[in-house]
Amino acid sequence: MSEKKLFLLDGHALVYRAHYAFITRPLINSKGVNTSAITGYVRTLWDLIRNQKPTHLALALDPSGPTFRHDYFPEYKANRDEQPEDISIALPYVKAITEAFNIPVVVVPTYEADDVIGTLAKQAEKEGFTVYMVTPDKDYAQLVSENIYMYKPSRQGNGVEILGINEVLEKWDISSPDQVIDVLGLQGDSVDNIPGIPGIGAKTAVKLLKQFGSVEGLLDNTDQLKGKQKEKVEAFADQGLLSKRLATINIEVPVKFDANAYKIEEFNREKLSELFKELEFRSIARDILGEETASGEQGSLFAKSSTPVQEKSSNYEISKKDLSSVETSYELVDTPEKRIELAQQLLKQAFFCFDTETTGLDSHQVELVGIAFSWETSKGYYVPVSEDMEAAKAELQVFHKAMKAPHITKVGQNLKYDINVLRWYDVEVGGEYFDTMIAHYLLEPDLRHKLDYLSESYLSYKMVPIEKLIGKKGPKQKTMRSVELEELVDYAVEDADITMQLRDTFSPQLEDNQLAGLFRDVEMPLVDVLSRMEYQGVMVDRDFLENYSVKLEGEILSVREKIYEQAGEEFNIGSPRQVGEILFDKLEIPYRWRKTKTGQYSTDVDKLTELSVHHKIIEDILEYRMYSKLKSTYVDALPQMINPRTGRIHSSFNQARAATGRLSSENPNLQNIPIKNAAGREVRKAFVPRDEDHILVAADYSQIELRLIAEISKDEAMLEAFIKGQDIHKATAAGVYGVSIDEVTSEQRRNAKTVNFSIIYGAGSTNLSRQLGISRADAKELIDNYFKTYSGLKNYMDDIVETARDKGYVETLIGRRRTLRDINSRNSLARSNAERMAINTPIQGTAADMIKIAMINVDKALTAAGLSSKMILQVHDELVFDVLRTELDDLIPLVEREMSTAIPNLKVPILVEAGVGENWLEAH
């Protein structure tokens, strides 16, 4: 192995890692600066220098602003949280400290640090260096070669991990490091918002690569695939290639490795001393510079010394407790006598936590394995139940009174899941709720809310991972039913114990942040409403979907024949490479973009849509893709989601997902059912009433966000238009174009509608010109006239940003809060994103609050009126009901009343439109 050792540090990755290691106990100096990220980075760097003895070193940082990947995929990394202000403050110090170590800092505009490191690593390898890429980022595995290694710093005391070719091949189960890119291209990467191909996870990706070698190889041989996999791979072929392109680290960055510049030199003691003093790094200064404390005075910390003091520890993370280091009393309750005794104890508590252990994740199909209870720290009980459902119901009878007791608060993490499971076992849960997942969601809507994350972040406690009990995901994974009882007791009760401790942590924080009312009066009652709604489910017409699938297959075959006829030959329409060759080589349709890195034409939707005016074949290819995606993603998928117990689909509604407060859904994702084209809208016909005695009602808020903009901004012109019942888009067009409302043309109304829904969400003249197909100058004039018409709206936008700068957060009308850590950032991009959120969140969040309150009030009103009709779906601003026909005349006015008055005393009128139909499309 070469004596020339080059270490290349991924600065942002290391800084983020250090920052979040101290997320619940940040290191704040006397000036109020959070130094966690800087401390962690310096510790890692010093540990590396001392123990690895590099001959050459460099730090790579990401540039500010978008990268070259955003040029062809603007949504790249769109899912990432905004950069915390504390990190924005830390980065200049990290750069300055690195430079004081006389280590070069490399930043190349529009290229990410991994691209820079990849380029330098390959260049240095050719010059005889052994290269170590210092990063926790898995994507670097694609760069590993005979002389290039991944160096993953110590985490949680596990020690340094160095990955070479063999380790990468074993870890990823691939035959070449290059295939890391193909795995990422197929499975995607949610962190970087790389979409991948739906339905393909890590194991499937590896399996396909073993058969076809690469993404391109797969797409050229889709005829060897079968069923849904074939349909999805062909429908999302472009997306797979785009994902591979996004995941590929560029090793041709315009940067040159200079061995002399990267050589380790004596560091600048004076500069380091100055920086450490400013940051108040006493122990770090002592460890690195050998500066001893002669007295309690700060100045004495930086006296010259020639003898460095041995560093005590290079692990900067807080040592965490776990089950082996904490004394616990977790008891097994496995006899009728013990169950009776536990039930009596539960009835004496003001609150207790419970957590179910089940055989899977779908709360409407799983089997209950047992229940854990806890109400004291480090104490708890586990009750296993019989595999036979009727026997299990009998065993749980003794707990009914305690579980239903109205005077006892029930604590849980994602309580809705546990309530749903118990509902199938005839156990009703009542009283007030405290859901720790939702509590944290209100406190930190932009962060993660899983129990293990909360435990480590707030309690410095590392929980037993579920994989330790049942293994990793895959065909060999066990279920909780097969876990040894002794292990299961510890695992299950630990969940309840930790959740109870988190309740004690979050409860005062909700009070301190004025969120307790929102939590108690809206989010917790909604848990019950959603649970009942999910339990009801919705009937789906399987025969309709099967027939529609056949119809779509006919459309696909018909369009395919048209494509073949125009192309003059048959080819794989699911292969972007073959599509590109037909369109641009054979038919010579003009192509003005660069080819992909593999020398292929790009045939994504945006490019083909732009080129569709040149040849009818392109329209047909887009139509083919639309039909294929619709068939595989919805029409053929929905029947598979029908619950065999009930014959209905039970979508899961998520309260703690969208930072604005919006509900989302999954299995199926109702928000994504297409409605913009006729073929997509047909899918809604499949959602039908439960029987002939029922009918569907869909009640929808009309232009709710625009109405709330008027309410919150108090713009007089906008309010007046709504109060008078005018068409808001016509009223806007009249003001913008300076004509009377009766003279507004359809084109002017259409443009005004686009402006109404765009400007409030940050669209500028460039974006608007693209949407409307007009010049930037005309778009700018349109925006200027818009704000002249609605000057109150412009004042609101300016004022709310200033309020956010002052407070650090914004609120909805009922007090939902969103912290904006970057609102005063020195990073212009981060700051402008925070400003957009400051403007949008009160509007979107209030709309979310309104429909949540409406759901609670409608649910109460249905019960009070003695109606048997059920609320079954919530999508965007719409509620859907399965209504007994004889109750129709009572239900519609009840729903309209409760929805329109969810937030009382508004100046702007809230309009609710209700429709009736034999299916969802007809009702909508």
mmCIF file of N, CA and C in Angstrom, residues 826-924:
data_model
loop_
_atom_site.group_PDB
_atom_site.id
_atom_site.type_symbol
_atom_site.label_atom_id
_atom_site.label_comp_id
_atom_site.label_asym_id
_atom_site.label_seq_id
_atom_site.Cartn_x
_atom_site.Cartn_y
_atom_site.Cartn_z
ATOM 1 N N ARG A 826 -27.814 34.115 6.701
ATOM 2 C CA ARG A 826 -26.972 34.872 5.778
ATOM 3 C C ARG A 826 -26.924 34.220 4.400
ATOM 4 N N ASN A 827 -27.402 32.999 4.324
ATOM 5 C CA ASN A 827 -27.501 32.286 3.045
ATOM 6 C C ASN A 827 -28.776 32.756 2.338
ATOM 7 N N SER A 828 -28.624 33.442 1.207
ATOM 8 C CA SER A 828 -29.775 34.070 0.542
ATOM 9 C C SER A 828 -30.807 33.044 0.087
ATOM 10 N N LEU A 829 -30.343 31.881 -0.404
ATOM 11 C CA LEU A 829 -31.278 30.862 -0.862
ATOM 12 C C LEU A 829 -32.085 30.305 0.308
ATOM 13 N N ALA A 830 -31.391 29.986 1.400
ATOM 14 C CA ALA A 830 -32.082 29.466 2.584
ATOM 15 C C ALA A 830 -33.056 30.508 3.130
ATOM 16 N N ARG A 831 -32.613 31.749 3.142
ATOM 17 C CA ARG A 831 -33.476 32.821 3.677
ATOM 18 C C ARG A 831 -34.726 33.016 2.812
ATOM 19 N N SER A 832 -34.570 33.005 1.485
ATOM 20 C CA SER A 832 -35.729 33.218 0.618
ATOM 21 C C SER A 832 -36.723 32.063 0.733
ATOM 22 N N ASN A 833 -36.224 30.832 0.907
ATOM 23 C CA ASN A 833 -37.123 29.693 1.121
ATOM 24 C C ASN A 833 -37.906 29.856 2.413
ATOM 25 N N ALA A 834 -37.224 30.315 3.457
ATOM 26 C CA ALA A 834 -37.900 30.541 4.747
ATOM 27 C C ALA A 834 -38.933 31.656 4.620
ATOM 28 N N GLU A 835 -38.635 32.666 3.826
ATOM 29 C CA GLU A 835 -39.596 33.761 3.619
ATOM 30 C C GLU A 835 -40.853 33.254 2.927
ATOM 31 N N ARG A 836 -40.681 32.376 1.925
ATOM 32 C CA ARG A 836 -41.851 31.797 1.253
ATOM 33 C C ARG A 836 -42.693 30.989 2.234
ATOM 34 N N MET A 837 -42.011 30.231 3.101
ATOM 35 C CA MET A 837 -42.751 29.451 4.100
ATOM 36 C C MET A 837 -43.468 30.356 5.091
ATOM 37 N N ALA A 838 -42.861 31.487 5.416
ATOM 38 C CA ALA A 838 -43.497 32.438 6.329
ATOM 39 C C ALA A 838 -44.809 32.951 5.743
ATOM 40 N N ILE A 839 -44.830 33.165 4.434
ATOM 41 C CA ILE A 839 -46.030 33.654 3.768
ATOM 42 C C ILE A 839 -47.065 32.538 3.607
ATOM 43 N N ASN A 840 -46.614 31.355 3.210
ATOM 44 C CA ASN A 840 -47.535 30.263 2.880
ATOM 45 C C ASN A 840 -48.136 29.566 4.086
ATOM 46 N N THR A 841 -47.314 29.344 5.111
ATOM 47 C CA THR A 841 -47.726 28.476 6.221
ATOM 48 C C THR A 841 -48.990 28.948 6.930
ATOM 49 N N PRO A 842 -49.141 30.230 7.253
ATOM 50 C CA PRO A 842 -50.398 30.631 7.911
ATOM 51 C C PRO A 842 -51.631 30.345 7.058
ATOM 52 N N ILE A 843 -51.485 30.392 5.740
ATOM 53 C CA ILE A 843 -52.625 30.155 4.852
ATOM 54 C C ILE A 843 -52.896 28.658 4.723
ATOM 55 N N GLN A 844 -51.872 27.908 4.303
ATOM 56 C CA GLN A 844 -52.051 26.465 4.146
ATOM 57 C C GLN A 844 -52.357 25.798 5.478
ATOM 58 N N GLY A 845 -51.680 26.259 6.522
ATOM 59 C CA GLY A 845 -51.893 25.677 7.845
ATOM 60 C C GLY A 845 -53.287 25.950 8.383
ATOM 61 N N THR A 846 -53.805 27.139 8.149
ATOM 62 C CA THR A 846 -55.163 27.450 8.610
ATOM 63 C C THR A 846 -56.183 26.620 7.844
ATOM 64 N N ALA A 847 -55.962 26.423 6.543
ATOM 65 C CA ALA A 847 -56.852 25.547 5.768
ATOM 66 C C ALA A 847 -56.821 24.131 6.323
ATOM 67 N N ALA A 848 -55.628 23.664 6.704
ATOM 68 C CA ALA A 848 -55.498 22.332 7.300
ATOM 69 C C ALA A 848 -56.229 22.268 8.638
ATOM 70 N N ASP A 849 -56.056 23.308 9.463
ATOM 71 C CA ASP A 849 -56.753 23.356 10.754
ATOM 72 C C ASP A 849 -58.264 23.331 10.558
ATOM 73 N N MET A 850 -58.721 24.079 9.562
ATOM 74 C CA MET A 850 -60.168 24.208 9.351
ATOM 75 C C MET A 850 -60.812 22.865 9.035
ATOM 76 N N ILE A 851 -60.212 22.093 8.121
ATOM 77 C CA ILE A 851 -60.855 20.822 7.762
ATOM 78 C C ILE A 851 -60.716 19.801 8.895
ATOM 79 N N LYS A 852 -59.645 19.908 9.690
ATOM 80 C CA LYS A 852 -59.526 19.014 10.849
ATOM 81 C C LYS A 852 -60.623 19.311 11.876
ATOM 82 N N ILE A 853 -60.824 20.591 12.166
ATOM 83 C CA ILE A 853 -61.882 20.968 13.113
ATOM 84 C C ILE A 853 -63.246 20.570 12.557
ATOM 85 N N ALA A 854 -63.428 20.773 11.239
ATOM 86 C CA ALA A 854 -64.692 20.390 10.613
ATOM 87 C C ALA A 854 -64.953 18.899 10.779
ATOM 88 N N MET A 855 -63.925 18.085 10.604
ATOM 89 C CA MET A 855 -64.093 16.634 10.749
ATOM 90 C C MET A 855 -64.528 16.269 12.158
ATOM 91 N N ILE A 856 -63.926 16.930 13.145
ATOM 92 C CA ILE A 856 -64.290 16.669 14.545
ATOM 93 C C ILE A 856 -65.735 17.083 14.800
ATOM 94 N N ASN A 857 -66.095 18.275 14.321
ATOM 95 C CA ASN A 857 -67.444 18.790 14.568
ATOM 96 C C ASN A 857 -68.501 18.007 13.805
ATOM 97 N N VAL A 858 -68.198 17.608 12.569
ATOM 98 C CA VAL A 858 -69.140 16.791 11.798
ATOM 99 C C VAL A 858 -69.346 15.448 12.482
ATOM 100 N N ASP A 859 -68.272 14.857 12.964
ATOM 101 C CA ASP A 859 -68.359 13.571 13.658
ATOM 102 C C ASP A 859 -69.267 13.673 14.891
ATOM 103 N N LYS A 860 -69.079 14.737 15.660
ATOM 104 C CA LYS A 860 -69.926 14.948 16.847
ATOM 105 C C LYS A 860 -71.389 15.164 16.441
ATOM 106 N N ALA A 861 -71.597 15.968 15.391
ATOM 107 C CA ALA A 861 -72.958 16.293 14.960
ATOM 108 C C ALA A 861 -73.686 15.063 14.430
ATOM 109 N N LEU A 862 -72.985 14.194 13.720
ATOM 110 C CA LEU A 862 -73.597 12.954 13.228
ATOM 111 C C LEU A 862 -74.086 12.097 14.396
ATOM 112 N N THR A 863 -73.242 12.015 15.431
ATOM 113 C CA THR A 863 -73.620 11.230 16.611
ATOM 114 C C THR A 863 -74.795 11.862 17.326
ATOM 115 N N ALA A 864 -74.725 13.205 17.517
ATOM 116 C CA ALA A 864 -75.795 13.906 18.228
ATOM 117 C C ALA A 864 -77.127 13.793 17.499
ATOM 118 N N ALA A 865 -77.083 13.773 16.163
ATOM 119 C CA ALA A 865 -78.317 13.689 15.375
ATOM 120 C C ALA A 865 -78.813 12.257 15.229
ATOM 121 N N GLY A 866 -78.017 11.302 15.725
ATOM 122 C CA GLY A 866 -78.419 9.900 15.646
ATOM 123 C C GLY A 866 -78.375 9.326 14.247
ATOM 124 N N LEU A 867 -77.539 9.905 13.377
ATOM 125 C CA LEU A 867 -77.446 9.428 12.001
ATOM 126 C C LEU A 867 -76.467 8.260 11.902
ATOM 127 N N SER A 868 -76.763 7.317 11.039
ATOM 128 C CA SER A 868 -75.885 6.152 10.873
ATOM 129 C C SER A 868 -74.907 6.340 9.714
ATOM 130 N N SER A 869 -75.060 7.397 8.915
ATOM 131 C CA SER A 869 -74.153 7.672 7.799
ATOM 132 C C SER A 869 -72.743 7.901 8.317
ATOM 133 N N LYS A 870 -71.758 7.555 7.497
ATOM 134 C CA LYS A 870 -70.369 7.585 7.954
ATOM 135 C C LYS A 870 -69.496 8.482 7.078
ATOM 136 N N MET A 871 -68.548 9.173 7.722
ATOM 137 C CA MET A 871 -67.490 9.880 7.003
ATOM 138 C C MET A 871 -66.419 8.848 6.662
ATOM 139 N N ILE A 872 -66.028 8.769 5.379
ATOM 140 C CA ILE A 872 -65.146 7.672 4.976
ATOM 141 C C ILE A 872 -63.827 8.127 4.352
ATOM 142 N N LEU A 873 -63.768 9.345 3.804
ATOM 143 C CA LEU A 873 -62.536 9.805 3.160
ATOM 144 C C LEU A 873 -62.309 11.290 3.389
ATOM 145 N N GLN A 874 -61.024 11.676 3.427
ATOM 146 C CA GLN A 874 -60.638 13.091 3.420
ATOM 147 C C GLN A 874 -59.530 13.241 2.390
ATOM 148 N N VAL A 875 -59.747 14.134 1.411
ATOM 149 C CA VAL A 875 -58.762 14.368 0.353
ATOM 150 C C VAL A 875 -58.682 15.872 0.109
ATOM 151 N N HIS A 876 -57.495 16.435 0.361
ATOM 152 C CA HIS A 876 -57.287 17.872 0.181
ATOM 153 C C HIS A 876 -58.329 18.655 0.996
ATOM 154 N N ASP A 877 -59.245 19.365 0.333
ATOM 155 C CA ASP A 877 -60.258 20.172 1.044
ATOM 156 C C ASP A 877 -61.636 19.531 0.952
ATOM 157 N N GLU A 878 -61.663 18.211 0.797
ATOM 158 C CA GLU A 878 -62.905 17.503 0.527
ATOM 159 C C GLU A 878 -63.129 16.387 1.543
ATOM 160 N N LEU A 879 -64.392 16.227 1.952
ATOM 161 C CA LEU A 879 -64.806 15.115 2.798
ATOM 162 C C LEU A 879 -65.822 14.279 2.026
ATOM 163 N N VAL A 880 -65.710 12.961 2.147
ATOM 164 C CA VAL A 880 -66.615 12.056 1.444
ATOM 165 C C VAL A 880 -67.360 11.222 2.480
ATOM 166 N N PHE A 881 -68.673 11.053 2.250
ATOM 167 C CA PHE A 881 -69.536 10.347 3.202
ATOM 168 C C PHE A 881 -70.278 9.217 2.503
ATOM 169 N N ASP A 882 -70.419 8.103 3.228
ATOM 170 C CA ASP A 882 -71.235 6.972 2.787
ATOM 171 C C ASP A 882 -72.574 7.143 3.493
ATOM 172 N N VAL A 883 -73.608 7.562 2.753
ATOM 173 C CA VAL A 883 -74.834 8.101 3.370
ATOM 174 C C VAL A 883 -76.026 7.178 3.129
ATOM 175 N N LEU A 884 -76.731 6.876 4.203
ATOM 176 C CA LEU A 884 -78.002 6.162 4.085
ATOM 177 C C LEU A 884 -78.957 7.081 3.325
ATOM 178 N N ARG A 885 -79.560 6.566 2.270
ATOM 179 C CA ARG A 885 -80.367 7.426 1.396
ATOM 180 C C ARG A 885 -81.462 8.165 2.159
ATOM 181 N N THR A 886 -82.039 7.528 3.166
ATOM 182 C CA THR A 886 -83.118 8.174 3.925
ATOM 183 C C THR A 886 -82.595 9.308 4.812
ATOM 184 N N GLU A 887 -81.260 9.388 5.002
ATOM 185 C CA GLU A 887 -80.675 10.445 5.832
ATOM 186 C C GLU A 887 -80.082 11.589 5.012
ATOM 187 N N LEU A 888 -80.219 11.496 3.687
ATOM 188 C CA LEU A 888 -79.556 12.448 2.796
ATOM 189 C C LEU A 888 -79.973 13.887 3.073
ATOM 190 N N ASP A 889 -81.252 14.125 3.235
ATOM 191 C CA ASP A 889 -81.749 15.494 3.444
ATOM 192 C C ASP A 889 -81.285 16.076 4.772
ATOM 193 N N ASP A 890 -81.014 15.227 5.753
ATOM 194 C CA ASP A 890 -80.520 15.709 7.053
ATOM 195 C C ASP A 890 -79.003 15.908 7.018
ATOM 196 N N LEU A 891 -78.322 15.019 6.301
ATOM 197 C CA LEU A 891 -76.859 15.049 6.354
ATOM 198 C C LEU A 891 -76.258 16.243 5.623
ATOM 199 N N ILE A 892 -76.726 16.547 4.428
ATOM 200 C CA ILE A 892 -76.076 17.594 3.637
ATOM 201 C C ILE A 892 -76.066 18.943 4.347
ATOM 202 N N PRO A 893 -77.202 19.448 4.865
ATOM 203 C CA PRO A 893 -77.131 20.735 5.586
ATOM 204 C C PRO A 893 -76.275 20.663 6.848
ATOM 205 N N LEU A 894 -76.262 19.491 7.507
ATOM 206 C CA LEU A 894 -75.436 19.327 8.715
ATOM 207 C C LEU A 894 -73.957 19.481 8.346
ATOM 208 N N VAL A 895 -73.533 18.801 7.299
ATOM 209 C CA VAL A 895 -72.133 18.856 6.891
ATOM 210 C C VAL A 895 -71.760 20.258 6.434
ATOM 211 N N GLU A 896 -72.607 20.881 5.612
ATOM 212 C CA GLU A 896 -72.319 22.237 5.127
ATOM 213 C C GLU A 896 -72.196 23.218 6.287
ATOM 214 N N ARG A 897 -73.063 23.064 7.289
ATOM 215 C CA ARG A 897 -73.019 23.972 8.449
ATOM 216 C C ARG A 897 -71.735 23.796 9.245
ATOM 217 N N GLU A 898 -71.390 22.559 9.550
ATOM 218 C CA GLU A 898 -70.217 22.324 10.392
ATOM 219 C C GLU A 898 -68.912 22.664 9.664
ATOM 220 N N MET A 899 -68.868 22.418 8.381
ATOM 221 C CA MET A 899 -67.656 22.752 7.632
ATOM 222 C C MET A 899 -67.485 24.262 7.496
ATOM 223 N N SER A 900 -68.557 24.977 7.215
ATOM 224 C CA SER A 900 -68.445 26.423 6.977
ATOM 225 C C SER A 900 -68.199 27.209 8.255
ATOM 226 N N THR A 901 -68.517 26.634 9.405
ATOM 227 C CA THR A 901 -68.343 27.354 10.687
ATOM 228 C C THR A 901 -67.229 26.752 11.537
ATOM 229 N N ALA A 902 -66.364 25.935 10.935
ATOM 230 C CA ALA A 902 -65.301 25.273 11.703
ATOM 231 C C ALA A 902 -64.452 26.291 12.453
ATOM 232 N N ILE A 903 -64.072 27.364 11.782
ATOM 233 C CA ILE A 903 -63.418 28.488 12.454
ATOM 234 C C ILE A 903 -64.425 29.631 12.432
ATOM 235 N N PRO A 904 -65.015 29.965 13.564
ATOM 236 C CA PRO A 904 -66.097 30.958 13.572
ATOM 237 C C PRO A 904 -65.583 32.390 13.455
ATOM 238 N N ASN A 905 -66.532 33.291 13.203
ATOM 239 C CA ASN A 905 -66.302 34.746 13.238
ATOM 240 C C ASN A 905 -65.292 35.236 12.201
ATOM 241 N N LEU A 906 -65.278 34.589 11.036
ATOM 242 C CA LEU A 906 -64.441 35.080 9.949
ATOM 243 C C LEU A 906 -65.212 36.120 9.146
ATOM 244 N N LYS A 907 -64.499 37.116 8.629
ATOM 245 C CA LYS A 907 -65.146 38.112 7.772
ATOM 246 C C LYS A 907 -65.490 37.526 6.408
ATOM 247 N N VAL A 908 -64.595 36.714 5.884
ATOM 248 C CA VAL A 908 -64.812 36.140 4.564
ATOM 249 C C VAL A 908 -65.811 34.991 4.659
ATOM 250 N N PRO A 909 -66.790 34.938 3.742
ATOM 251 C CA PRO A 909 -67.730 33.810 3.774
ATOM 252 C C PRO A 909 -67.039 32.524 3.322
ATOM 253 N N ILE A 910 -67.314 31.434 4.034
ATOM 254 C CA ILE A 910 -66.749 30.125 3.680
ATOM 255 C C ILE A 910 -67.828 29.337 2.946
ATOM 256 N N LEU A 911 -67.536 28.986 1.706
ATOM 257 C CA LEU A 911 -68.513 28.297 0.864
ATOM 258 C C LEU A 911 -68.174 26.810 0.785
ATOM 259 N N VAL A 912 -69.182 25.984 1.044
ATOM 260 C CA VAL A 912 -69.029 24.531 0.946
ATOM 261 C C VAL A 912 -69.985 24.025 -0.122
ATOM 262 N N GLU A 913 -69.446 23.242 -1.049
ATOM 263 C CA GLU A 913 -70.264 22.693 -2.129
ATOM 264 C C GLU A 913 -70.375 21.187 -1.959
ATOM 265 N N ALA A 914 -71.601 20.676 -1.877
ATOM 266 C CA ALA A 914 -71.826 19.248 -1.674
ATOM 267 C C ALA A 914 -72.454 18.640 -2.919
ATOM 268 N N GLY A 915 -71.946 17.480 -3.310
ATOM 269 C CA GLY A 915 -72.493 16.754 -4.452
ATOM 270 C C GLY A 915 -72.889 15.349 -4.057
ATOM 271 N N VAL A 916 -73.802 14.752 -4.810
ATOM 272 C CA VAL A 916 -74.329 13.421 -4.508
ATOM 273 C C VAL A 916 -74.126 12.536 -5.734
ATOM 274 N N GLY A 917 -73.756 11.271 -5.510
ATOM 275 C CA GLY A 917 -73.575 10.394 -6.655
ATOM 276 C C GLY A 917 -73.477 8.934 -6.295
ATOM 277 N N GLU A 918 -73.629 8.091 -7.316
ATOM 278 C CA GLU A 918 -73.512 6.642 -7.133
ATOM 279 C C GLU A 918 -72.056 6.201 -7.074
ATOM 280 N N ASN A 919 -71.137 7.145 -7.333
ATOM 281 C CA ASN A 919 -69.712 6.887 -7.159
ATOM 282 C C ASN A 919 -69.029 8.209 -6.839
ATOM 283 N N TRP A 920 -67.754 8.134 -6.500
ATOM 284 C CA TRP A 920 -67.035 9.339 -6.055
ATOM 285 C C TRP A 920 -66.941 10.388 -7.157
ATOM 286 N N LEU A 921 -66.690 9.982 -8.388
ATOM 287 C CA LEU A 921 -66.594 10.956 -9.476
ATOM 288 C C LEU A 921 -67.910 11.689 -9.662
ATOM 289 N N GLU A 922 -69.001 10.960 -9.605
ATOM 290 C CA GLU A 922 -70.316 11.566 -9.785
ATOM 291 C C GLU A 922 -70.633 12.528 -8.644
ATOM 292 N N ALA A 923 -70.230 12.170 -7.431
ATOM 293 C CA ALA A 923 -70.496 13.027 -6.271
ATOM 294 C C ALA A 923 -69.614 14.265 -6.278
ATOM 295 N N HIS A 924 -68.395 14.115 -6.780
ATOM 296 C CA HIS A 924 -67.438 15.239 -6.792
ATOM 297 C C HIS A 924 -67.826 16.264 -7.856
#
